[in-house]
Amino acid sequence: MELYDQVLEAVQAIQTRTSLKPEVGVILGSGLGDLATEIAEPAIVPYTDIPHFARSTVIGHAGRLIIGLLENVPVVAMQGRFHLYEGYPLQVLTLPVRVMRQLGAHTLIVTNAAGGVNPAYRPGDFMLIRDHINMPGLAGANPLLGPNDERFGERFPALANAYSAQLRALAHSIAASSPEIMLHEGVYTMVGGPNYETGAELRFLRAVGTDAVGMSTVPEVIVARHAGMQVLGLSLITNTATGNETGEVNHAEVLAAADAVRPGFAALVRGIVREIPRLTTTS
Ligand code: HPA
């Protein structure tokens, strides 16, 4: 079956559970899934009930799609995302973004847990993604590989301004009114994982301009931009990853850092979502 028809089947299955037309898609990263419980009047659809959806295999990722109202804005949220390191083909991993688009979402908020490569970043800080470096993509692992289906988007999408300047300005204005939120802006580099980086790799990533490093997000952003969605990317810095520290990062530490900033994260995302319908342009 063609990917396009898989997307339509998934959409049909979801639409038997809710008639809400979401405007905003939200992907909740490692340890950040709790925000989904703040969605009002939710239709909760486990990934296992949606045809062609993969399964979440990672601790900290629940595996449910939640459609409802956040700040009175209709949203569709992924509580639990898929990663390249889980072994999913990138077309499978990104299928939910195409489903969100087909359900009606014109904006994607994509969040993740990331290591702070910029030495000024501290665990618990946030970083708006201004731009990205796609390490797997530069080496040939891209969700758009293969024949292009024009029903999704064009063959050679531009990514020069992938992360909406308007949405970044909005996020800064929300963060400015919350003194507990430290919001940086920088370059996110995706690595394949699942191992954390060596010291030499981290120094390499810094040298090429990385501010934060993580194992997700970029494939979803590519597919969202291919589909004409506007994108906001938000990293939670869970650990320092400068290549110079002695201690080693682990997944429990990443989840604990996410836990500690949960209220600030929720306030930031809610504040952004609240204002999205008021934005004038769509890119
Ligand atoms: N490296 C890669 N991915 C991550 C990290 C890291 O240090 N922290 C959270 N996700």
PDB file of C-alpha atoms and ligand atoms in Angstrom:
ATOM      1  CA  MET A   1       0.000   0.000   0.000  1.00  0.00           C
ATOM      2  CA  GLU A   2       1.237   3.480  -0.813  1.00  0.00           C
ATOM      3  CA  LEU A   3       2.348   5.660   2.076  1.00  0.00           C
ATOM      4  CA  TYR A   4      -0.309   8.220   1.182  1.00  0.00           C
ATOM      5  CA  ASP A   5      -3.067   5.614   1.569  1.00  0.00           C
ATOM      6  CA  GLN A   6      -1.549   4.490   4.879  1.00  0.00           C
ATOM      7  CA  VAL A   7      -1.813   8.079   6.115  1.00  0.00           C
ATOM      8  CA  LEU A   8      -5.464   8.245   5.031  1.00  0.00           C
ATOM      9  CA  GLU A   9      -6.255   4.969   6.810  1.00  0.00           C
ATOM     10  CA  ALA A  10      -4.647   6.234  10.009  1.00  0.00           C
ATOM     11  CA  VAL A  11      -6.583   9.505   9.736  1.00  0.00           C
ATOM     12  CA  GLN A  12      -9.859   7.649   9.241  1.00  0.00           C
ATOM     13  CA  ALA A  13      -9.226   5.519  12.334  1.00  0.00           C
ATOM     14  CA  ILE A  14      -8.558   8.641  14.407  1.00  0.00           C
ATOM     15  CA  GLN A  15     -11.617  10.442  13.062  1.00  0.00           C
ATOM     16  CA  THR A  16     -13.869   7.646  14.318  1.00  0.00           C
ATOM     17  CA  ARG A  17     -12.820   8.771  17.848  1.00  0.00           C
ATOM     18  CA  THR A  18     -13.128  12.559  17.512  1.00  0.00           C
ATOM     19  CA  SER A  19     -14.535  15.166  15.164  1.00  0.00           C
ATOM     20  CA  LEU A  20     -12.145  17.861  16.401  1.00  0.00           C
ATOM     21  CA  LYS A  21      -9.959  19.385  13.674  1.00  0.00           C
ATOM     22  CA  PRO A  22      -6.574  20.122  15.266  1.00  0.00           C
ATOM     23  CA  GLU A  23      -4.704  23.284  14.316  1.00  0.00           C
ATOM     24  CA  VAL A  24      -1.487  22.501  16.127  1.00  0.00           C
ATOM     25  CA  GLY A  25       0.470  19.260  16.355  1.00  0.00           C
ATOM     26  CA  VAL A  26       2.688  18.744  19.394  1.00  0.00           C
ATOM     27  CA  ILE A  27       5.386  16.086  19.710  1.00  0.00           C
ATOM     28  CA  LEU A  28       6.396  15.532  23.322  1.00  0.00           C
ATOM     29  CA  GLY A  29       9.974  14.436  23.881  1.00  0.00           C
ATOM     30  CA  SER A  30      11.648  12.254  26.511  1.00  0.00           C
ATOM     31  CA  GLY A  31      10.113  12.845  29.942  1.00  0.00           C
ATOM     32  CA  LEU A  32       7.925  15.689  28.616  1.00  0.00           C
ATOM     33  CA  GLY A  33       4.815  13.626  27.866  1.00  0.00           C
ATOM     34  CA  ASP A  34       2.915  14.784  30.956  1.00  0.00           C
ATOM     35  CA  LEU A  35       1.796  17.931  29.194  1.00  0.00           C
ATOM     36  CA  ALA A  36      -0.651  15.725  27.287  1.00  0.00           C
ATOM     37  CA  THR A  37      -2.627  15.179  30.498  1.00  0.00           C
ATOM     38  CA  GLU A  38      -3.414  18.915  30.519  1.00  0.00           C
ATOM     39  CA  ILE A  39      -5.348  18.629  27.265  1.00  0.00           C
ATOM     40  CA  ALA A  40      -9.073  19.214  27.867  1.00  0.00           C
ATOM     41  CA  GLU A  41     -11.857  17.037  26.478  1.00  0.00           C
ATOM     42  CA  PRO A  42      -9.293  14.552  25.209  1.00  0.00           C
ATOM     43  CA  ALA A  43      -9.803  11.757  22.754  1.00  0.00           C
ATOM     44  CA  ILE A  44      -7.002   9.335  23.678  1.00  0.00           C
ATOM     45  CA  VAL A  45      -5.973   6.936  20.951  1.00  0.00           C
ATOM     46  CA  PRO A  46      -3.223   4.403  21.704  1.00  0.00           C
ATOM     47  CA  TYR A  47      -0.798   3.957  18.809  1.00  0.00           C
ATOM     48  CA  THR A  48      -1.774   0.275  18.818  1.00  0.00           C
ATOM     49  CA  ASP A  49      -5.270   1.324  17.656  1.00  0.00           C
ATOM     50  CA  ILE A  50      -3.988   3.345  14.690  1.00  0.00           C
ATOM     51  CA  PRO A  51      -3.155   1.475  11.492  1.00  0.00           C
ATOM     52  CA  HIS A  52       0.435   1.894  10.254  1.00  0.00           C
ATOM     53  CA  PHE A  53       1.637   3.601  13.468  1.00  0.00           C
ATOM     54  CA  ALA A  54       4.798   2.228  15.031  1.00  0.00           C
ATOM     55  CA  ARG A  55       5.034   1.424  18.759  1.00  0.00           C
ATOM     56  CA  SER A  56       6.947   3.419  21.385  1.00  0.00           C
ATOM     57  CA  THR A  57       9.632   1.206  22.879  1.00  0.00           C
ATOM     58  CA  VAL A  58      11.491   3.710  25.076  1.00  0.00           C
ATOM     59  CA  ILE A  59      10.922   4.369  28.797  1.00  0.00           C
ATOM     60  CA  GLY A  60       9.549   7.891  29.158  1.00  0.00           C
ATOM     61  CA  HIS A  61       7.472   7.604  25.975  1.00  0.00           C
ATOM     62  CA  ALA A  62       3.851   6.510  26.491  1.00  0.00           C
ATOM     63  CA  GLY A  63       2.623   5.769  22.961  1.00  0.00           C
ATOM     64  CA  ARG A  64      -0.714   7.584  22.690  1.00  0.00           C
ATOM     65  CA  LEU A  65      -2.161  10.239  20.438  1.00  0.00           C
ATOM     66  CA  ILE A  66      -4.230  12.818  22.319  1.00  0.00           C
ATOM     67  CA  ILE A  67      -6.619  15.130  20.500  1.00  0.00           C
ATOM     68  CA  GLY A  68      -8.342  17.880  22.459  1.00  0.00           C
ATOM     69  CA  LEU A  69      -8.078  21.481  23.599  1.00  0.00           C
ATOM     70  CA  LEU A  70      -5.019  23.178  25.044  1.00  0.00           C
ATOM     71  CA  GLU A  71      -5.671  26.790  25.996  1.00  0.00           C
ATOM     72  CA  ASN A  72      -8.862  26.359  23.978  1.00  0.00           C
ATOM     73  CA  VAL A  73      -6.854  25.660  20.813  1.00  0.00           C
ATOM     74  CA  PRO A  74      -7.534  22.316  19.112  1.00  0.00           C
ATOM     75  CA  VAL A  75      -4.339  20.247  19.251  1.00  0.00           C
ATOM     76  CA  VAL A  76      -3.130  16.759  18.441  1.00  0.00           C
ATOM     77  CA  ALA A  77      -0.294  15.608  20.685  1.00  0.00           C
ATOM     78  CA  MET A  78       2.023  12.635  20.446  1.00  0.00           C
ATOM     79  CA  GLN A  79       2.714  11.356  23.941  1.00  0.00           C
ATOM     80  CA  GLY A  80       5.735   9.321  22.971  1.00  0.00           C
ATOM     81  CA  ARG A  81       7.667   9.594  19.724  1.00  0.00           C
ATOM     82  CA  PHE A  82       9.728   7.250  17.606  1.00  0.00           C
ATOM     83  CA  HIS A  83      13.489   7.345  17.153  1.00  0.00           C
ATOM     84  CA  LEU A  84      15.867   6.227  14.448  1.00  0.00           C
ATOM     85  CA  TYR A  85      17.744   4.135  17.023  1.00  0.00           C
ATOM     86  CA  GLU A  86      14.611   2.053  17.676  1.00  0.00           C
ATOM     87  CA  GLY A  87      15.162   0.673  14.206  1.00  0.00           C
ATOM     88  CA  TYR A  88      12.178   2.265  12.469  1.00  0.00           C
ATOM     89  CA  PRO A  89      12.535   3.318   8.858  1.00  0.00           C
ATOM     90  CA  LEU A  90      12.358   7.129   8.752  1.00  0.00           C
ATOM     91  CA  GLN A  91       9.180   7.024   6.625  1.00  0.00           C
ATOM     92  CA  VAL A  92       7.489   5.010   9.391  1.00  0.00           C
ATOM     93  CA  LEU A  93       8.919   7.202  12.146  1.00  0.00           C
ATOM     94  CA  THR A  94       7.547  10.368  10.524  1.00  0.00           C
ATOM     95  CA  LEU A  95       4.144   9.022   9.469  1.00  0.00           C
ATOM     96  CA  PRO A  96       2.413  10.652  12.479  1.00  0.00           C
ATOM     97  CA  VAL A  97       3.456  14.105  11.243  1.00  0.00           C
ATOM     98  CA  ARG A  98       1.780  13.452   7.904  1.00  0.00           C
ATOM     99  CA  VAL A  99      -1.268  12.241   9.801  1.00  0.00           C
ATOM    100  CA  MET A 100      -1.312  15.431  11.893  1.00  0.00           C
ATOM    101  CA  ARG A 101      -1.145  17.504   8.709  1.00  0.00           C
ATOM    102  CA  GLN A 102      -3.961  15.531   7.094  1.00  0.00           C
ATOM    103  CA  LEU A 103      -6.070  15.962  10.247  1.00  0.00           C
ATOM    104  CA  GLY A 104      -5.728  19.723   9.718  1.00  0.00           C
ATOM    105  CA  ALA A 105      -2.712  20.863  11.744  1.00  0.00           C
ATOM    106  CA  HIS A 106      -0.861  23.760  10.068  1.00  0.00           C
ATOM    107  CA  THR A 107       1.734  24.195  12.832  1.00  0.00           C
ATOM    108  CA  LEU A 108       4.058  21.678  14.510  1.00  0.00           C
ATOM    109  CA  ILE A 109       5.608  22.173  17.932  1.00  0.00           C
ATOM    110  CA  VAL A 110       8.328  19.588  18.329  1.00  0.00           C
ATOM    111  CA  THR A 111      10.104  19.093  21.646  1.00  0.00           C
ATOM    112  CA  ASN A 112      12.998  16.973  22.810  1.00  0.00           C
ATOM    113  CA  ALA A 113      15.532  16.336  25.530  1.00  0.00           C
ATOM    114  CA  ALA A 114      19.034  17.296  24.439  1.00  0.00           C
ATOM    115  CA  GLY A 115      22.582  17.542  25.678  1.00  0.00           C
ATOM    116  CA  GLY A 116      23.981  21.059  26.048  1.00  0.00           C
ATOM    117  CA  VAL A 117      27.048  21.349  23.840  1.00  0.00           C
ATOM    118  CA  ASN A 118      27.257  25.122  24.196  1.00  0.00           C
ATOM    119  CA  PRO A 119      29.259  25.590  27.422  1.00  0.00           C
ATOM    120  CA  ALA A 120      26.894  28.343  28.578  1.00  0.00           C
ATOM    121  CA  TYR A 121      23.924  25.949  28.710  1.00  0.00           C
ATOM    122  CA  ARG A 122      22.862  24.413  32.055  1.00  0.00           C
ATOM    123  CA  PRO A 123      20.602  21.425  32.731  1.00  0.00           C
ATOM    124  CA  GLY A 124      17.056  22.743  33.038  1.00  0.00           C
ATOM    125  CA  ASP A 125      17.574  25.496  30.454  1.00  0.00           C
ATOM    126  CA  PHE A 126      15.551  25.498  27.236  1.00  0.00           C
ATOM    127  CA  MET A 127      16.768  26.118  23.702  1.00  0.00           C
ATOM    128  CA  LEU A 128      14.662  27.233  20.784  1.00  0.00           C
ATOM    129  CA  ILE A 129      15.939  25.560  17.654  1.00  0.00           C
ATOM    130  CA  ARG A 130      17.003  28.235  15.160  1.00  0.00           C
ATOM    131  CA  ASP A 131      18.569  25.777  12.736  1.00  0.00           C
ATOM    132  CA  HIS A 132      19.705  22.175  12.642  1.00  0.00           C
ATOM    133  CA  ILE A 133      22.497  19.908  11.460  1.00  0.00           C
ATOM    134  CA  ASN A 134      21.217  16.549  10.285  1.00  0.00           C
ATOM    135  CA  MET A 135      24.091  14.119  10.805  1.00  0.00           C
ATOM    136  CA  PRO A 136      22.154  11.023   9.653  1.00  0.00           C
ATOM    137  CA  GLY A 137      20.726  13.065   6.778  1.00  0.00           C
ATOM    138  CA  LEU A 138      24.082  14.310   5.560  1.00  0.00           C
ATOM    139  CA  ALA A 139      25.090  10.650   5.465  1.00  0.00           C
ATOM    140  CA  GLY A 140      22.003   9.607   3.458  1.00  0.00           C
ATOM    141  CA  ALA A 141      19.337   8.739   6.067  1.00  0.00           C
ATOM    142  CA  ASN A 142      16.431  11.033   5.184  1.00  0.00           C
ATOM    143  CA  PRO A 143      12.651  10.514   5.479  1.00  0.00           C
ATOM    144  CA  LEU A 144      12.185  11.888   1.951  1.00  0.00           C
ATOM    145  CA  LEU A 145      14.374   9.229   0.303  1.00  0.00           C
ATOM    146  CA  GLY A 146      12.722   7.381  -2.545  1.00  0.00           C
ATOM    147  CA  PRO A 147      10.185   8.488  -5.137  1.00  0.00           C
ATOM    148  CA  ASN A 148       8.510  11.750  -4.144  1.00  0.00           C
ATOM    149  CA  ASP A 149       4.740  11.755  -3.707  1.00  0.00           C
ATOM    150  CA  GLU A 150       3.622  15.251  -4.743  1.00  0.00           C
ATOM    151  CA  ARG A 151       0.505  14.858  -2.601  1.00  0.00           C
ATOM    152  CA  PHE A 152       2.804  15.264   0.418  1.00  0.00           C
ATOM    153  CA  GLY A 153       5.058  18.001  -0.974  1.00  0.00           C
ATOM    154  CA  GLU A 154       7.710  18.893  -3.510  1.00  0.00           C
ATOM    155  CA  ARG A 155      10.785  16.885  -4.484  1.00  0.00           C
ATOM    156  CA  PHE A 156      13.423  19.352  -3.269  1.00  0.00           C
ATOM    157  CA  PRO A 157      12.082  21.264  -0.279  1.00  0.00           C
ATOM    158  CA  ALA A 158      14.105  24.218   1.003  1.00  0.00           C
ATOM    159  CA  LEU A 159      15.053  24.083   4.671  1.00  0.00           C
ATOM    160  CA  ALA A 160      16.894  27.398   4.956  1.00  0.00           C
ATOM    161  CA  ASN A 161      14.188  28.901   7.180  1.00  0.00           C
ATOM    162  CA  ALA A 162      12.728  25.700   8.566  1.00  0.00           C
ATOM    163  CA  TYR A 163      12.121  27.107  12.045  1.00  0.00           C
ATOM    164  CA  SER A 164       9.605  29.951  11.917  1.00  0.00           C
ATOM    165  CA  ALA A 165      11.081  33.286  13.018  1.00  0.00           C
ATOM    166  CA  GLN A 166       7.608  34.434  13.990  1.00  0.00           C
ATOM    167  CA  LEU A 167       7.080  31.458  16.296  1.00  0.00           C
ATOM    168  CA  ARG A 168      10.536  31.948  17.816  1.00  0.00           C
ATOM    169  CA  ALA A 169       9.736  35.584  18.571  1.00  0.00           C
ATOM    170  CA  LEU A 170       6.486  34.475  20.149  1.00  0.00           C
ATOM    171  CA  ALA A 171       8.298  31.907  22.329  1.00  0.00           C
ATOM    172  CA  HIS A 172      10.804  34.520  23.502  1.00  0.00           C
ATOM    173  CA  SER A 173       7.995  36.861  24.489  1.00  0.00           C
ATOM    174  CA  ILE A 174       6.271  34.107  26.508  1.00  0.00           C
ATOM    175  CA  ALA A 175       9.541  33.111  28.220  1.00  0.00           C
ATOM    176  CA  ALA A 176      10.301  36.729  29.098  1.00  0.00           C
ATOM    177  CA  SER A 177       7.247  36.844  31.340  1.00  0.00           C
ATOM    178  CA  SER A 178       8.345  33.696  33.257  1.00  0.00           C
ATOM    179  CA  PRO A 179      11.528  34.453  35.231  1.00  0.00           C
ATOM    180  CA  GLU A 180      12.092  30.745  36.023  1.00  0.00           C
ATOM    181  CA  ILE A 181      12.508  29.929  32.312  1.00  0.00           C
ATOM    182  CA  MET A 182      15.958  30.345  30.757  1.00  0.00           C
ATOM    183  CA  LEU A 183      15.432  30.220  27.006  1.00  0.00           C
ATOM    184  CA  HIS A 184      18.409  30.129  24.637  1.00  0.00           C
ATOM    185  CA  GLU A 185      18.295  29.927  20.863  1.00  0.00           C
ATOM    186  CA  GLY A 186      20.706  27.795  18.886  1.00  0.00           C
ATOM    187  CA  VAL A 187      21.612  24.973  16.536  1.00  0.00           C
ATOM    188  CA  TYR A 188      20.358  21.437  17.229  1.00  0.00           C
ATOM    189  CA  THR A 189      22.393  18.581  15.828  1.00  0.00           C
ATOM    190  CA  MET A 190      20.749  15.214  15.369  1.00  0.00           C
ATOM    191  CA  VAL A 191      22.870  12.120  15.880  1.00  0.00           C
ATOM    192  CA  GLY A 192      21.662   8.554  15.388  1.00  0.00           C
ATOM    193  CA  GLY A 193      22.250   7.252  18.914  1.00  0.00           C
ATOM    194  CA  PRO A 194      21.435   5.241  20.969  1.00  0.00           C
ATOM    195  CA  ASN A 195      24.845   5.592  22.575  1.00  0.00           C
ATOM    196  CA  TYR A 196      25.748   8.987  23.953  1.00  0.00           C
ATOM    197  CA  GLU A 197      28.628  10.722  22.200  1.00  0.00           C
ATOM    198  CA  THR A 198      32.311  10.276  22.857  1.00  0.00           C
ATOM    199  CA  GLY A 199      34.311  13.245  24.100  1.00  0.00           C
ATOM    200  CA  ALA A 200      35.927  13.605  20.688  1.00  0.00           C
ATOM    201  CA  GLU A 201      32.542  13.525  18.950  1.00  0.00           C
ATOM    202  CA  LEU A 202      31.221  16.257  21.242  1.00  0.00           C
ATOM    203  CA  ARG A 203      34.208  18.486  20.571  1.00  0.00           C
ATOM    204  CA  PHE A 204      33.673  17.879  16.845  1.00  0.00           C
ATOM    205  CA  LEU A 205      29.977  18.794  17.140  1.00  0.00           C
ATOM    206  CA  ARG A 206      30.859  22.009  18.970  1.00  0.00           C
ATOM    207  CA  ALA A 207      33.447  22.903  16.336  1.00  0.00           C
ATOM    208  CA  VAL A 208      30.839  22.706  13.557  1.00  0.00           C
ATOM    209  CA  GLY A 209      28.432  24.979  15.402  1.00  0.00           C
ATOM    210  CA  THR A 210      26.257  22.703  17.537  1.00  0.00           C
ATOM    211  CA  ASP A 211      24.605  24.187  20.624  1.00  0.00           C
ATOM    212  CA  ALA A 212      22.557  21.126  21.602  1.00  0.00           C
ATOM    213  CA  VAL A 213      22.703  17.475  20.557  1.00  0.00           C
ATOM    214  CA  GLY A 214      19.943  14.884  20.515  1.00  0.00           C
ATOM    215  CA  MET A 215      18.642  11.775  18.794  1.00  0.00           C
ATOM    216  CA  SER A 216      15.315  12.950  17.352  1.00  0.00           C
ATOM    217  CA  THR A 217      13.275  15.837  15.932  1.00  0.00           C
ATOM    218  CA  VAL A 218      15.004  16.488  12.615  1.00  0.00           C
ATOM    219  CA  PRO A 219      13.159  13.794  10.598  1.00  0.00           C
ATOM    220  CA  GLU A 220       9.809  15.095  11.862  1.00  0.00           C
ATOM    221  CA  VAL A 221      10.774  18.675  11.005  1.00  0.00           C
ATOM    222  CA  ILE A 222      11.780  17.691   7.471  1.00  0.00           C
ATOM    223  CA  VAL A 223       8.456  15.971   6.848  1.00  0.00           C
ATOM    224  CA  ALA A 224       6.528  18.864   8.394  1.00  0.00           C
ATOM    225  CA  ARG A 225       8.280  21.417   6.183  1.00  0.00           C
ATOM    226  CA  HIS A 226       7.804  19.156   3.155  1.00  0.00           C
ATOM    227  CA  ALA A 227       4.085  19.305   3.987  1.00  0.00           C
ATOM    228  CA  GLY A 228       4.126  23.101   4.341  1.00  0.00           C
ATOM    229  CA  MET A 229       3.680  23.246   8.126  1.00  0.00           C
ATOM    230  CA  GLN A 230       5.278  26.001  10.188  1.00  0.00           C
ATOM    231  CA  VAL A 231       7.567  24.606  12.850  1.00  0.00           C
ATOM    232  CA  LEU A 232       8.697  25.512  16.340  1.00  0.00           C
ATOM    233  CA  GLY A 233      11.448  23.338  17.854  1.00  0.00           C
ATOM    234  CA  LEU A 234      12.125  23.364  21.576  1.00  0.00           C
ATOM    235  CA  SER A 235      14.914  21.462  23.328  1.00  0.00           C
ATOM    236  CA  LEU A 236      15.123  20.913  27.052  1.00  0.00           C
ATOM    237  CA  ILE A 237      18.778  20.794  28.048  1.00  0.00           C
ATOM    238  CA  THR A 238      18.980  17.766  30.350  1.00  0.00           C
ATOM    239  CA  ASN A 239      22.743  17.455  30.720  1.00  0.00           C
ATOM    240  CA  THR A 240      25.982  19.088  29.709  1.00  0.00           C
ATOM    241  CA  ALA A 241      27.627  17.426  26.729  1.00  0.00           C
ATOM    242  CA  THR A 242      30.692  19.508  26.060  1.00  0.00           C
ATOM    243  CA  GLY A 243      33.161  16.645  25.827  1.00  0.00           C
ATOM    244  CA  ASN A 244      35.093  17.989  28.774  1.00  0.00           C
ATOM    245  CA  GLU A 245      33.198  16.684  31.796  1.00  0.00           C
ATOM    246  CA  THR A 246      34.251  13.595  33.707  1.00  0.00           C
ATOM    247  CA  GLY A 247      30.812  12.174  34.587  1.00  0.00           C
ATOM    248  CA  GLU A 248      28.775  10.187  32.056  1.00  0.00           C
ATOM    249  CA  VAL A 249      25.210  11.032  31.075  1.00  0.00           C
ATOM    250  CA  ASN A 250      22.517   8.357  31.381  1.00  0.00           C
ATOM    251  CA  HIS A 251      18.817   8.102  30.487  1.00  0.00           C
ATOM    252  CA  ALA A 252      17.680   8.328  34.135  1.00  0.00           C
ATOM    253  CA  GLU A 253      19.493  11.649  34.465  1.00  0.00           C
ATOM    254  CA  VAL A 254      17.785  12.888  31.302  1.00  0.00           C
ATOM    255  CA  LEU A 255      14.341  11.937  32.652  1.00  0.00           C
ATOM    256  CA  ALA A 256      15.070  13.482  36.081  1.00  0.00           C
ATOM    257  CA  ALA A 257      16.032  16.800  34.480  1.00  0.00           C
ATOM    258  CA  ALA A 258      12.803  16.764  32.489  1.00  0.00           C
ATOM    259  CA  ASP A 259      10.864  16.099  35.674  1.00  0.00           C
ATOM    260  CA  ALA A 260      12.365  19.110  37.425  1.00  0.00           C
ATOM    261  CA  VAL A 261      11.299  21.635  34.785  1.00  0.00           C
ATOM    262  CA  ARG A 262       7.871  20.215  34.025  1.00  0.00           C
ATOM    263  CA  PRO A 263       5.891  23.298  35.207  1.00  0.00           C
ATOM    264  CA  GLY A 264       8.066  25.733  33.249  1.00  0.00           C
ATOM    265  CA  PHE A 265       7.861  23.561  30.142  1.00  0.00           C
ATOM    266  CA  ALA A 266       4.087  23.332  30.386  1.00  0.00           C
ATOM    267  CA  ALA A 267       3.759  27.098  30.901  1.00  0.00           C
ATOM    268  CA  LEU A 268       5.944  27.818  27.890  1.00  0.00           C
ATOM    269  CA  VAL A 269       4.172  25.454  25.496  1.00  0.00           C
ATOM    270  CA  ARG A 270       0.725  26.492  26.703  1.00  0.00           C
ATOM    271  CA  GLY A 271       1.612  30.160  26.297  1.00  0.00           C
ATOM    272  CA  ILE A 272       2.822  29.569  22.745  1.00  0.00           C
ATOM    273  CA  VAL A 273      -0.197  27.472  21.754  1.00  0.00           C
ATOM    274  CA  ARG A 274      -2.580  30.097  23.150  1.00  0.00           C
ATOM    275  CA  GLU A 275      -1.196  32.751  20.807  1.00  0.00           C
ATOM    276  CA  ILE A 276      -0.839  30.695  17.607  1.00  0.00           C
ATOM    277  CA  PRO A 277      -4.372  31.378  16.323  1.00  0.00           C
ATOM    278  CA  ARG A 278      -3.641  35.128  16.672  1.00  0.00           C
ATOM    279  CA  LEU A 279      -0.572  35.065  14.430  1.00  0.00           C
ATOM    280  CA  THR A 280      -1.105  36.863  11.173  1.00  0.00           C
ATOM    281  CA  THR A 281       0.946  34.888   8.682  1.00  0.00           C
ATOM    282  CA  THR A 282       1.577  31.168   8.507  1.00  0.00           C
ATOM    283  CA  SER A 283       5.334  30.952   8.066  1.00  0.00           C
TER     284      SER A 283
HETATM  285  N1  HPA B   1      23.383  13.382  23.643  1.00  0.00           N
HETATM  286  C1  HPA B   1      22.454  12.930  22.763  1.00  0.00           C
HETATM  287  N2  HPA B   1      21.155  12.906  23.030  1.00  0.00           N
HETATM  288  C2  HPA B   1      20.746  13.359  24.224  1.00  0.00           C
HETATM  289  C3  HPA B   1      21.654  13.849  25.184  1.00  0.00           C
HETATM  290  C4  HPA B   1      23.047  13.848  24.877  1.00  0.00           C
HETATM  291  O1  HPA B   1      23.898  14.245  25.684  1.00  0.00           O
HETATM  292  N3  HPA B   1      20.910  14.222  26.266  1.00  0.00           N
HETATM  293  C5  HPA B   1      19.610  13.987  25.963  1.00  0.00           C
HETATM  294  N4  HPA B   1      19.503  13.456  24.736  1.00  0.00           N
END
